[in-house]
Amino acid sequence: MSDLTSNGPSRRERLGLVAFYVAASVLAVLFLMPMVWSVANSFKPPAEALANPLALFSKAFSLDNYRRLEGVGAGWYVYAGNSVMIALGTVLLTVLIAVPAGYGFSKFRFPGQTVLFVALMATMMIPFQSILTPLFLILNLLKLQNNLLGLVLIYTTFQLPFSIFMMRNAFDAVPKALIEAARIDGASQWTILRRIMVPIALPGVATVALFAFLNSWNEFLAALIFLSDQNKFTLPIMLVNVSSGIYGIIDWGALQAGVTVTMIPCLVLFLLLQRYYVRGMTAGAVK
């Protein structure tokens, strides 16, 4: 009876809250440990990182592993620049196409709309490996094989179905009354989309941009197959070259330094957009 009449949480609620925080802490540690291990190993002296790569802490601090990345192929900064250009190009092109497409599927009705949308979603079921040959032939025909723009087009193509789906859900959550009021005021469709719909659906746009960046930044197979010039390689390909090592010996220190360089932009971008990301993922779930 005391639990029912007291102002504070009941004993069961307190136990449930404690269990939640314990479980969340355990999961957080499990997710963070690989990142902490990579960062810690990247600052070990190369000899120590090679001798005992599983040790978390080191008695010495060294930047030699990062300096050694400059001698891998064309240098890590060249590969990082290629990855940045590809990722930003993919984000820009994906957002420019997915936003109006999602708006069209959400607020307009036209013949074959459902069939077209289902066909678009069905393309997500196609394994990338199964269409490597057609993609290679298309890029070769367009003179975009071994070209960063070709990779941008490929990444955007595979990112669009999910992105259009996300934007349609985001626009579905916007009341139609706002659009009708804007039309009464004489606003064009472009003005409605740019000044009303996009600002309201900004979390969805941020989510689409974040997914496009992460997928294109971390993608490996297409970059490996469609790029042959070493100066155009991306960071994931550099990591493979580092992990191969000399005579098959893995350079653990340099590898973890490369992993750290690769994951820092992803972590920073996610932390900056996490608020919009959570809201964007739930957009359109409840109307």
GROMACS .gro file of C-alpha atoms in nm:
model
  287
    1MET     CA    1   0.000   0.000   0.000
    2SER     CA    2   0.288   0.234   0.079
    3ASP     CA    3   0.420   0.195  -0.277
    4LEU     CA    4   0.083   0.301  -0.415
    5THR     CA    5   0.042   0.608  -0.193
    6SER     CA    6   0.402   0.735  -0.204
    7ASN     CA    7   0.500   1.011  -0.444
    8GLY     CA    8   0.826   0.845  -0.548
    9PRO     CA    9   0.870   0.544  -0.777
   10SER     CA   10   0.778   0.203  -0.644
   11ARG     CA   11   1.034  -0.061  -0.555
   12ARG     CA   12   0.960  -0.252  -0.874
   13GLU     CA   13   1.009   0.061  -1.082
   14ARG     CA   14   1.339   0.135  -0.909
   15LEU     CA   15   1.462  -0.219  -0.969
   16GLY     CA   16   1.356  -0.195  -1.332
   17LEU     CA   17   1.541   0.135  -1.367
   18VAL     CA   18   1.855  -0.011  -1.212
   19ALA     CA   19   1.836  -0.316  -1.442
   20PHE     CA   20   1.796  -0.086  -1.742
   21TYR     CA   21   2.103   0.121  -1.654
   22VAL     CA   22   2.310  -0.190  -1.585
   23ALA     CA   23   2.214  -0.347  -1.918
   24ALA     CA   24   2.273  -0.017  -2.101
   25SER     CA   25   2.615   0.022  -1.936
   26VAL     CA   26   2.717  -0.331  -2.033
   27LEU     CA   27   2.610  -0.276  -2.394
   28ALA     CA   28   2.789   0.060  -2.404
   29VAL     CA   29   3.111  -0.101  -2.282
   30LEU     CA   30   3.081  -0.379  -2.541
   31PHE     CA   31   3.035  -0.125  -2.820
   32LEU     CA   32   3.304   0.114  -2.699
   33MET     CA   33   3.578  -0.138  -2.620
   34PRO     CA   34   3.677  -0.208  -2.984
   35MET     CA   35   3.708   0.165  -3.051
   36VAL     CA   36   3.905   0.225  -2.732
   37TRP     CA   37   4.132  -0.070  -2.815
   38SER     CA   38   4.196   0.062  -3.167
   39VAL     CA   39   4.279   0.413  -3.048
   40ALA     CA   40   4.503   0.284  -2.766
   41ASN     CA   41   4.695   0.053  -3.000
   42SER     CA   42   4.743   0.330  -3.255
   43PHE     CA   43   4.953   0.526  -3.003
   44LYS     CA   44   5.177   0.234  -2.907
   45PRO     CA   45   5.534   0.213  -3.036
   46PRO     CA   46   5.530  -0.006  -3.351
   47ALA     CA   47   5.743  -0.280  -3.193
   48GLU     CA   48   5.516  -0.304  -2.889
   49ALA     CA   49   5.201  -0.304  -3.099
   50LEU     CA   50   5.343  -0.590  -3.307
   51ALA     CA   51   5.466  -0.790  -3.008
   52ASN     CA   52   5.149  -0.762  -2.798
   53PRO     CA   53   4.858  -0.630  -3.003
   54LEU     CA   54   4.594  -0.745  -2.752
   55ALA     CA   55   4.729  -0.535  -2.466
   56LEU     CA   56   4.514  -0.229  -2.406
   57PHE     CA   57   4.761   0.001  -2.234
   58SER     CA   58   5.120   0.088  -2.312
   59LYS     CA   59   5.400   0.237  -2.106
   60ALA     CA   60   5.511   0.458  -2.396
   61PHE     CA   61   5.328   0.704  -2.621
   62SER     CA   62   5.422   0.726  -2.988
   63LEU     CA   63   5.294   0.881  -3.311
   64ASP     CA   64   5.513   0.657  -3.527
   65ASN     CA   65   5.215   0.452  -3.644
   66TYR     CA   66   5.049   0.760  -3.791
   67ARG     CA   67   5.375   0.865  -3.955
   68ARG     CA   68   5.403   0.521  -4.112
   69LEU     CA   69   5.065   0.568  -4.279
   70GLU     CA   70   5.224   0.838  -4.493
   71GLY     CA   71   5.440   0.569  -4.654
   72VAL     CA   72   5.148   0.342  -4.744
   73GLY     CA   73   5.093   0.383  -5.117
   74ALA     CA   74   5.023   0.746  -5.201
   75GLY     CA   75   4.980   0.839  -4.834
   76TRP     CA   76   4.678   0.830  -4.605
   77TYR     CA   77   4.591   1.197  -4.673
   78VAL     CA   78   4.544   1.122  -5.045
   79TYR     CA   79   4.311   0.832  -4.968
   80ALA     CA   80   4.129   1.038  -4.706
   81GLY     CA   81   4.076   1.315  -4.961
   82ASN     CA   82   3.933   1.064  -5.211
   83SER     CA   83   3.699   0.925  -4.946
   84VAL     CA   84   3.584   1.275  -4.850
   85MET     CA   85   3.507   1.370  -5.211
   86ILE     CA   86   3.318   1.046  -5.274
   87ALA     CA   87   3.121   1.067  -4.949
   88LEU     CA   88   3.025   1.434  -4.990
   89GLY     CA   89   2.931   1.381  -5.354
   90THR     CA   90   2.713   1.084  -5.258
   91VAL     CA   91   2.544   1.280  -4.979
   92LEU     CA   92   2.474   1.579  -5.203
   93LEU     CA   93   2.337   1.376  -5.495
   94THR     CA   94   2.133   1.146  -5.269
   95VAL     CA   95   1.967   1.436  -5.084
   96LEU     CA   96   1.896   1.629  -5.407
   97ILE     CA   97   1.716   1.328  -5.556
   98ALA     CA   98   1.559   1.166  -5.247
   99VAL     CA   99   1.395   1.482  -5.107
  100PRO     CA  100   1.178   1.570  -5.411
  101ALA     CA  101   1.115   1.201  -5.484
  102GLY     CA  102   0.999   1.137  -5.128
  103TYR     CA  103   0.781   1.447  -5.143
  104GLY     CA  104   0.625   1.327  -5.466
  105PHE     CA  105   0.546   0.980  -5.329
  106SER     CA  106   0.406   1.131  -5.010
  107LYS     CA  107   0.189   1.420  -5.126
  108PHE     CA  108   0.095   1.339  -5.486
  109ARG     CA  109  -0.124   1.070  -5.637
  110PHE     CA  110  -0.054   0.945  -5.988
  111PRO     CA  111  -0.123   0.626  -6.188
  112GLY     CA  112   0.110   0.339  -6.100
  113GLN     CA  113   0.238   0.509  -5.788
  114THR     CA  114   0.214   0.201  -5.566
  115VAL     CA  115   0.369  -0.027  -5.828
  116LEU     CA  116   0.655   0.216  -5.885
  117PHE     CA  117   0.722   0.253  -5.514
  118VAL     CA  118   0.715  -0.124  -5.454
  119ALA     CA  119   0.950  -0.178  -5.749
  120LEU     CA  120   1.183   0.086  -5.608
  121MET     CA  121   1.187  -0.082  -5.267
  122ALA     CA  122   1.240  -0.422  -5.428
  123THR     CA  123   1.573  -0.305  -5.566
  124MET     CA  124   1.707  -0.311  -5.209
  125MET     CA  125   1.685  -0.690  -5.226
  126ILE     CA  126   1.929  -0.712  -5.518
  127PRO     CA  127   2.277  -0.817  -5.398
  128PHE     CA  128   2.546  -0.579  -5.515
  129GLN     CA  129   2.773  -0.869  -5.609
  130SER     CA  130   2.521  -1.002  -5.861
  131ILE     CA  131   2.534  -0.691  -6.082
  132LEU     CA  132   2.906  -0.618  -6.079
  133THR     CA  133   2.947  -0.705  -6.447
  134PRO     CA  134   2.660  -0.482  -6.573
  135LEU     CA  135   2.785  -0.196  -6.354
  136PHE     CA  136   3.137  -0.235  -6.493
  137LEU     CA  137   3.005  -0.230  -6.851
  138ILE     CA  138   2.792   0.078  -6.785
  139LEU     CA  139   3.077   0.269  -6.624
  140ASN     CA  140   3.308   0.169  -6.907
  141LEU     CA  141   3.050   0.291  -7.162
  142LEU     CA  142   3.021   0.624  -6.979
  143LYS     CA  143   3.400   0.656  -6.953
  144LEU     CA  144   3.366   0.661  -6.573
  145GLN     CA  145   3.554   0.343  -6.492
  146ASN     CA  146   3.846   0.419  -6.258
  147ASN     CA  147   3.679   0.751  -6.181
  148LEU     CA  148   3.561   0.889  -5.847
  149LEU     CA  149   3.244   1.024  -6.010
  150GLY     CA  150   3.156   0.671  -6.120
  151LEU     CA  151   3.171   0.554  -5.759
  152VAL     CA  152   2.951   0.846  -5.653
  153LEU     CA  153   2.687   0.743  -5.907
  154ILE     CA  154   2.700   0.378  -5.793
  155TYR     CA  155   2.675   0.464  -5.424
  156THR     CA  156   2.390   0.706  -5.488
  157THR     CA  157   2.201   0.449  -5.691
  158PHE     CA  158   2.216   0.193  -5.411
  159GLN     CA  159   2.138   0.452  -5.145
  160LEU     CA  160   1.830   0.601  -5.314
  161PRO     CA  161   1.567   0.332  -5.236
  162PHE     CA  162   1.621   0.356  -4.861
  163SER     CA  163   1.657   0.734  -4.875
  164ILE     CA  164   1.334   0.784  -5.071
  165PHE     CA  165   1.156   0.554  -4.827
  166MET     CA  166   1.283   0.760  -4.533
  167MET     CA  167   1.186   1.092  -4.693
  168ARG     CA  168   0.840   0.968  -4.783
  169ASN     CA  169   0.781   0.872  -4.419
  170ALA     CA  170   0.916   1.207  -4.302
  171PHE     CA  171   0.686   1.400  -4.536
  172ASP     CA  172   0.389   1.180  -4.442
  173ALA     CA  173   0.418   1.317  -4.088
  174VAL     CA  174   0.365   1.677  -4.211
  175PRO     CA  175  -0.004   1.779  -4.194
  176LYS     CA  176  -0.166   1.845  -4.530
  177ALA     CA  177  -0.324   2.158  -4.384
  178LEU     CA  178   0.013   2.333  -4.405
  179ILE     CA  179   0.040   2.261  -4.777
  180GLU     CA  180  -0.317   2.369  -4.842
  181ALA     CA  181  -0.262   2.695  -4.654
  182ALA     CA  182   0.053   2.763  -4.855
  183ARG     CA  183  -0.131   2.697  -5.181
  184ILE     CA  184  -0.405   2.941  -5.082
  185ASP     CA  185  -0.133   3.201  -5.024
  186GLY     CA  186  -0.011   3.140  -5.379
  187ALA     CA  187   0.305   2.943  -5.305
  188SER     CA  188   0.436   2.718  -5.581
  189GLN     CA  189   0.522   2.352  -5.528
  190TRP     CA  190   0.893   2.434  -5.526
  191THR     CA  191   0.839   2.705  -5.265
  192ILE     CA  192   0.629   2.471  -5.051
  193LEU     CA  193   0.896   2.203  -5.067
  194ARG     CA  194   1.189   2.437  -5.002
  195ARG     CA  195   1.045   2.669  -4.739
  196ILE     CA  196   0.790   2.453  -4.557
  197MET     CA  197   0.841   2.081  -4.609
  198VAL     CA  198   1.221   2.057  -4.592
  199PRO     CA  199   1.260   2.263  -4.269
  200ILE     CA  200   0.992   2.054  -4.098
  201ALA     CA  201   1.133   1.725  -4.228
  202LEU     CA  202   1.494   1.829  -4.155
  203PRO     CA  203   1.552   1.529  -3.919
  204GLY     CA  204   1.467   1.298  -4.206
  205VAL     CA  205   1.704   1.483  -4.437
  206ALA     CA  206   1.980   1.460  -4.176
  207THR     CA  207   1.918   1.086  -4.139
  208VAL     CA  208   1.938   1.032  -4.514
  209ALA     CA  209   2.257   1.237  -4.533
  210LEU     CA  210   2.412   1.048  -4.241
  211PHE     CA  211   2.338   0.705  -4.388
  212ALA     CA  212   2.465   0.812  -4.729
  213PHE     CA  213   2.789   0.941  -4.578
  214LEU     CA  214   2.853   0.634  -4.362
  215ASN     CA  215   2.777   0.384  -4.637
  216SER     CA  216   2.992   0.558  -4.898
  217TRP     CA  217   3.273   0.630  -4.650
  218ASN     CA  218   3.303   0.266  -4.539
  219GLU     CA  219   3.228   0.093  -4.871
  220PHE     CA  220   3.506  -0.134  -4.991
  221LEU     CA  221   3.404  -0.375  -5.266
  222ALA     CA  222   3.300  -0.126  -5.536
  223ALA     CA  223   3.607   0.089  -5.474
  224LEU     CA  224   3.831  -0.218  -5.500
  225ILE     CA  225   3.675  -0.336  -5.826
  226PHE     CA  226   3.614  -0.012  -6.014
  227LEU     CA  227   3.931   0.174  -5.918
  228SER     CA  228   4.267   0.068  -6.058
  229ASP     CA  229   4.472   0.384  -6.009
  230GLN     CA  230   4.643   0.377  -5.669
  231ASN     CA  231   4.612   0.753  -5.634
  232LYS     CA  232   4.232   0.718  -5.645
  233PHE     CA  233   4.200   0.451  -5.375
  234THR     CA  234   3.991   0.516  -5.065
  235LEU     CA  235   4.066   0.463  -4.696
  236PRO     CA  236   3.911   0.112  -4.675
  237ILE     CA  237   4.144  -0.006  -4.953
  238MET     CA  238   4.438   0.152  -4.770
  239LEU     CA  239   4.347  -0.050  -4.459
  240VAL     CA  240   4.364  -0.371  -4.662
  241ASN     CA  241   4.708  -0.276  -4.789
  242VAL     CA  242   4.823  -0.204  -4.433
  243SER     CA  243   4.680  -0.527  -4.297
  244SER     CA  244   4.854  -0.729  -4.569
  245GLY     CA  245   5.191  -0.612  -4.438
  246ILE     CA  246   5.530  -0.725  -4.559
  247TYR     CA  247   5.569  -1.103  -4.598
  248GLY     CA  248   5.216  -1.143  -4.465
  249ILE     CA  249   5.297  -0.988  -4.124
  250ILE     CA  250   5.023  -0.753  -4.006
  251ASP     CA  251   5.144  -0.413  -3.894
  252TRP     CA  252   4.903  -0.383  -3.601
  253GLY     CA  253   5.008  -0.036  -3.498
  254ALA     CA  254   4.970   0.116  -3.844
  255LEU     CA  255   4.647  -0.078  -3.900
  256GLN     CA  256   4.488   0.058  -3.583
  257ALA     CA  257   4.611   0.407  -3.671
  258GLY     CA  258   4.434   0.371  -4.006
  259VAL     CA  259   4.119   0.244  -3.835
  260THR     CA  260   4.127   0.544  -3.600
  261VAL     CA  261   4.167   0.789  -3.889
  262THR     CA  262   3.879   0.620  -4.070
  263MET     CA  263   3.632   0.614  -3.782
  264ILE     CA  264   3.689   0.967  -3.644
  265PRO     CA  265   3.480   1.147  -3.915
  266CYS     CA  266   3.199   0.894  -3.867
  267LEU     CA  267   3.193   0.945  -3.490
  268VAL     CA  268   3.207   1.324  -3.516
  269LEU     CA  269   2.930   1.337  -3.776
  270PHE     CA  270   2.709   1.100  -3.580
  271LEU     CA  271   2.754   1.295  -3.256
  272LEU     CA  272   2.665   1.619  -3.434
  273LEU     CA  273   2.354   1.473  -3.599
  274GLN     CA  274   2.240   1.221  -3.339
  275ARG     CA  275   1.947   1.437  -3.228
  276TYR     CA  276   1.818   1.464  -3.585
  277TYR     CA  277   1.903   1.100  -3.651
  278VAL     CA  278   1.676   0.968  -3.373
  279ARG     CA  279   1.391   1.196  -3.477
  280GLY     CA  280   1.440   1.110  -3.842
  281MET     CA  281   1.429   0.736  -3.782
  282THR     CA  282   1.090   0.768  -3.609
  283ALA     CA  283   0.944   1.020  -3.856
  284GLY     CA  284   0.613   0.903  -3.995
  285ALA     CA  285   0.582   0.622  -3.741
  286VAL     CA  286   0.296   0.797  -3.562
  287LYS     CA  287   0.049   1.024  -3.736
   0.00000   0.00000   0.00000
